[in-house]
Amino acid sequence: MPVKNVYEARIEHLQILDEEARLDEKLAKWPDGRPVLTDAEVLELYQYMVRCRAVDDLAFKLQRSGRMGTYPQNRGQEAAAVGAGFAAKRGVDYLVPCYRENAALWMHGLPMHYVLLHWMGDERGNQIPDGVCQTPLCIPIGTQMLHATGIAWAFKMRKEARVAITFFGDGATSEGDFHEAMNFASAFQVPCVFFCQNNQWAISVPRESQTASETIAQKAVAYGMPTTQVDGNDLFAVVRASTDAIERARAGGGPSFIEAVTYRLADHTTADDARRYRDAKEVEAWQKRDPLIRLRSYLQARKLWDDAKQAALDDEAKAAATEVVRTAEGIEAPSTDEMFDYTFAAPLPAELELQKRTLQTHSLGQDPAQAGLSAQQA
Amino acid sequence: MPVKNVYEARIEHLQILDEEARLDEKLAKWPDGRPVLTDAEVLELYQYMVRCRAVDDLAFKLQRSGRMGTYPQNRGQEAAAVGAGFAAKRGVDYLVPCYRENAALWMHGLPMHYVLLHWMGDERGNQIPDGVCQTPLCIPIGTQMLHATGIAWAFKMRKEARVAITFFGDGATSEGDFHEAMNFASAFQVPCVFFCQNNQWAISVPRESQTASETIAQKAVAYGMPTTQVDGNDLFAVVRASTDAIERARAGGGPSFIEAVTYRLADHTTADDARRYRDAKEVEAWQKRDPLIRLRSYLQARKLWDDAKQAALDDEAKAAATEVVRTAEGIEAPSTDEMFDYTFAAPLPAELELQKRTLQTHSLGQDPAQAGLSAQQA
Amino acid sequence: MPLMTLVQAINSALAQEMERDERVVILGEDVGLNGGVFRVTDGLQAKFGPDRVIDTPLAESGIMGTAIGLAMAGMRPIPEIQFEGFLGPAYDQLCNHAARYRSRTRGAVTVPMTVRVPWGGGIHAPELHSDSPETIYVHQPGLKVVCPSTPYDAKGLLLSAIRDPDPVVFFEPKRVYRSFKEEVPEEDYTIPIGQAKVLTEGTDLTLVSWGSMVFQCLEALDTLPDDMSVELIDMRSLYPFDTDAIVQSVEKTGRCVIVHEAPKTCGLGAELATVLQERCFLHLKAPVQRVAGFDVMMPYYKLELDYLPNAQKVAQAVGQCLAY
Amino acid sequence: MPLMTLVQAINSALAQEMERDERVVILGEDVGLNGGVFRVTDGLQAKFGPDRVIDTPLAESGIMGTAIGLAMAGMRPIPEIQFEGFLGPAYDQLCNHAARYRSRTRGAVTVPMTVRVPWGGGIHAPELHSDSPETIYVHQPGLKVVCPSTPYDAKGLLLSAIRDPDPVVFFEPKRVYRSFKEEVPEEDYTIPIGQAKVLTEGTDLTLVSWGSMVFQCLEALDTLPDDMSVELIDMRSLYPFDTDAIVQSVEKTGRCVIVHEAPKTCGLGAELATVLQERCFLHLKAPVQRVAGFDVMMPYYKLELDYLPNAQKVAQAVGQCLAY
Ligand SMILES: Cc1ncc(C[n+]2csc(CCOP(=O)(O)OP(=O)(O)O)c2C)c(N)n1
Ligand SMILES: Cc1ncc(C[n+]2csc(CCOP(=O)(O)OP(=O)(O)O)c2C)c(N)n1
Ligand SMILES: [Mg+2]
Ligand SMILES: [Mg+2]
């Protein structure tokens, strides 16, 4: 047969809790009948999302009042972050984030004020505590997936039943490093999950202009990697797909790709004004699909939630957020020494030690003895 | 429907002249009944391939006798190069090669000795003559496809009915730049054809280790780009697929991808010894699929060719190859000036002019006046 | 003459050249409808259309590499890299391809393009948004590198860069994008690449800088005693740089302090200092001094002002160099 | 003690350290069955298996970036980049990530890895196979850079590099990979990063170099009149470099010539010259001189010997510097 098919691919889209908050009962259960999420879990995750949003809102205000630098809001993407975070095992699996999945980082043990500290221009916000398995926020787009691949590879080499999960946006899939990370991960079958938050925009560039592919999910076809598209504002779908991918990886089944279709409800960052480039109507339509609203409707319909509970939660969340900010702002300013001390492990090279001690780069301003000038010259 | 298909892809493999040199009569004709290749064309291309192989063989010997540096043989891949070169319009379409498609470059007007000159360590081998539409051989792997995309983009901007076709190996598809070139080409629908010579090896790394995808062709799925796999040792299949892709691009249909499945019959380069890493049996099997043998069988079966003609052609090809070598070797050594003169368009920056004139970088060795030293200092 | 900020001057040069030369196209991330994250290309897409002011996918090597192709095929592309830190992914295309095509094809294939890059620290930006990587591009044969510090120079140098037959890296000191306005002619004018500018004349010491550090130097001058006569030179072009200008000045003053943001070790300051000791050896009354960034990662913004040279450090170095 | 070439010494260090430390893995293009295109990793895959000596896909950023991940997760990866020219695509991962992780996480995340890179010209290789890009990595805070010129130094420095808690770029002067053998101990020994080596002592002039240029310097010494007493220093480590060694020498000799392959402008020679004029100003009897590559693209091989500094040029510079 001179024309024959040598390959076929099909991309599925998974939705369990639809826009009207109706649950697909069948998909909400694993094949063995266990629920993908128990009521208690849904309740817990919902409250978590609300608390995260409260910090997000407050962070925005902090920036506006000049108490923090640029900040990228997570608003609208909480179900994706929380769902993936829930699917990964805290203290075991490794999170390799971008900057729009605060909720997952916090769930996995990063003190909440760390993220604020980062955006306050303080590296100590990246000083991941011992036992917290994650890398710091990554500002250069698309670069961290290679690190995730390497981390997962180390797990495989050491035969540890651990998985790395890395987060990135739709825009990040255009970078060459994304391609190389996907290819390495698949070629070496490492336990890595690639979780794309397709929030439809990369600053001002819409998803359709970013790439001509019909879906982001199909990019994994290039690497022969299992891939799926999920409704990223549907907590159930995210948890199910992420759990599938993570547990397959843990069991030695190699990497997977997940495209979570979601939306960035806020500006790109506080330095951005999205009204310049996107339609109010589009934003409005997505407001209605806000994952918090959807989950609340679901819980209320199931009588697990009511307005009074919500009011109490909102108050509590606001208070907690204020406390997070207080903690971040209460940390004393970093000392200049920090700038030097972490350039290399101690001891520092002599020249750097001299720069640190004298806070000078010009040799006349440096300690004469150290600068190699004899007394007579100094 | 909570699980729905959002995308489907299918990769076809095209073969017209099979391993036994049997022609698929139907596919050997375009839908309108015209032949993909007339007998005269097949004869011409066959002779061309033989002549190219003669130069290739001689180049190998040149290296072995110390008259040339490292050289990458094209042996076994002539049908792919000649077929794609034939499909592109000389003087109109732009070739953006790697280093294993000499035949295509020569067909499009590059004097044959240029390629030898290049491998003799002489930049003048890259000094593409006016009117020859191609870029020079590209040694850094995977980098030239972006240039092809840019060239094609310029054609589109200026509304010229021209196409860029870029060649690269299976290994090159692993580089990030490949990904970015494919994505840009598709996002902007530029008239560019990506022609991958999958010769099964990237130096010592076999195709299966290079990437976990079942085919190379499916990599184009990531960009929503039309893609096909062809038997790269089948001149008819290569011409048909390339013509399709090039003419679609010319008509405004955007970029395409072609995976030509072929085999590197020789070592990677003259600096390589493939016996270290690949099985003699594998090579033997592919020897039988040598595109020159297949085409000759076809022509002989059709009584268009015989042993006498072959003997005459071999003699002629050898003589011509010797002439090409003579031309390359007859070119006088480059002058040191060349090193400087093409760093920038004239006039050179003063410091560079000084380096050129004095052939020195140390200021004491440079012309004192120019070096800014007063007479008394010099 | 209208008053313009650096941003406005660059925008005006771009608009003017696009008007004049239809081969000029702008491409980069968010340069279109959004006008660039610093609004440098504001309004240009509305004026010239999305085929000439092009929002690209998020891929710097892609931007640089396709710009090379465009240039090879006769266009005059102006790729924008959103922040200097993101030149990293484009390093290979810029240094190993754009810079070399003319030489490796002995003039047959050339790459006339201008790479615009917001550059330098001091704006409270996140990581990799405040670096000063000029040295590595100056070190790369085949590239020209400019870094104007004022609106007037920016327009004149940008027009030269776009019309240059070779690739030019155009660094824009973002810290002074909007910090002041000055008179900038509406009409077309160019400033030749390779010429420094003497900002203040002096006889005792030569102060050399570029980019936003020029303003730290100016501030330092204000704090110096009146009897110190300092000549301040803004390099403006980093490759080729104006050897004559600094040599002439140092032959006169015998002392020199060089100020730059980039880490000290192997910064461009080292090259300038070396050239000065090579060419003005017998004139030098003190070692050429550098006031530069420390040899550490550009810190996040809480410490960025501790990292960056400032007027006080410059003044101190000047004082010590004069006292040597 | 066995006699070894540079290639053998590196191979022996790799084998020894893989034996000693199971966290060590090698990854790169063709490093496995093929033993690397220079056979530096020959036999290692046979010995340690394909899970520790790993052939990767053809992607340098991928090699560097996954090596970073491996290092972060507790391994001690040794990525090989096949030729220094192909560091280009890995530039971003190396300089913007590997070099910065310790600092940006205040020590929480570190990247102990050794990037092995065949380096330099003189072997008649194709384009982008003969560059000398050390300066840009020396300029990058957070990286250590070494470039041994002899088998003995190579083994000792490589073992130091692998055990270093931070990323080290290990440049291997391929021109002398096999040019001679010397005695190299079988046992484990290290040479501290940051120490230069005095090859010949002298009192009239200090000659400073690294990599294969050291041998051009040695050759030059042979041609000099007997009454010229030259001290030759092999830097070995390029960052941190041994300031004390060169300062002490130049305080004694008062004259210095620095020799390197990389283009002159903004090469490491400029940094060393600047440090010398800063620190030995009153001792200098002549300007510090550089004999370096020209500020042009490393030419294809017909002209590479015209590009590269050689013994004759070095001798001439030494003579002129002494006559100053
Ligand atoms: C390598 C690099 N290039 C450019 C930027 C500037 N930049 C910051 S965020 C962004 C868009 C990111 O889009 P996406 O990946 O979709 O993530 P999102 O912000 O939408 O979550 C850009 C271009 C960057 N940070 N890094
Ligand atoms: C960027 C880069 N990395 C590494 C190399 C070294 N190298 C030269 S050819 C080659 C293999 C290329 O394989 P492929 O793309 O399949 O082309 P082929 O040689 O098989 O035609 C490698 C690794 C290079 N030239 N460029
Ligand atoms: Mg996005
Ligand atoms: Mg191949």
mmCIF file of C-alpha atoms in Angstrom, chain B residues 116 164 304-305 327:
data_model
loop_
_atom_site.group_PDB
_atom_site.id
_atom_site.type_symbol
_atom_site.label_atom_id
_atom_site.label_comp_id
_atom_site.label_asym_id
_atom_site.label_seq_id
_atom_site.Cartn_x
_atom_site.Cartn_y
_atom_site.Cartn_z
ATOM 1 C CA LEU B 116 34.372 21.467 -1.633
ATOM 2 C CA ALA B 164 11.719 28.805 0.928
ATOM 3 C CA LEU B 304 15.497 3.353 -20.741
ATOM 4 C CA TRP B 305 18.887 2.350 -19.458
ATOM 5 C CA THR B 327 38.720 23.873 -9.806
#
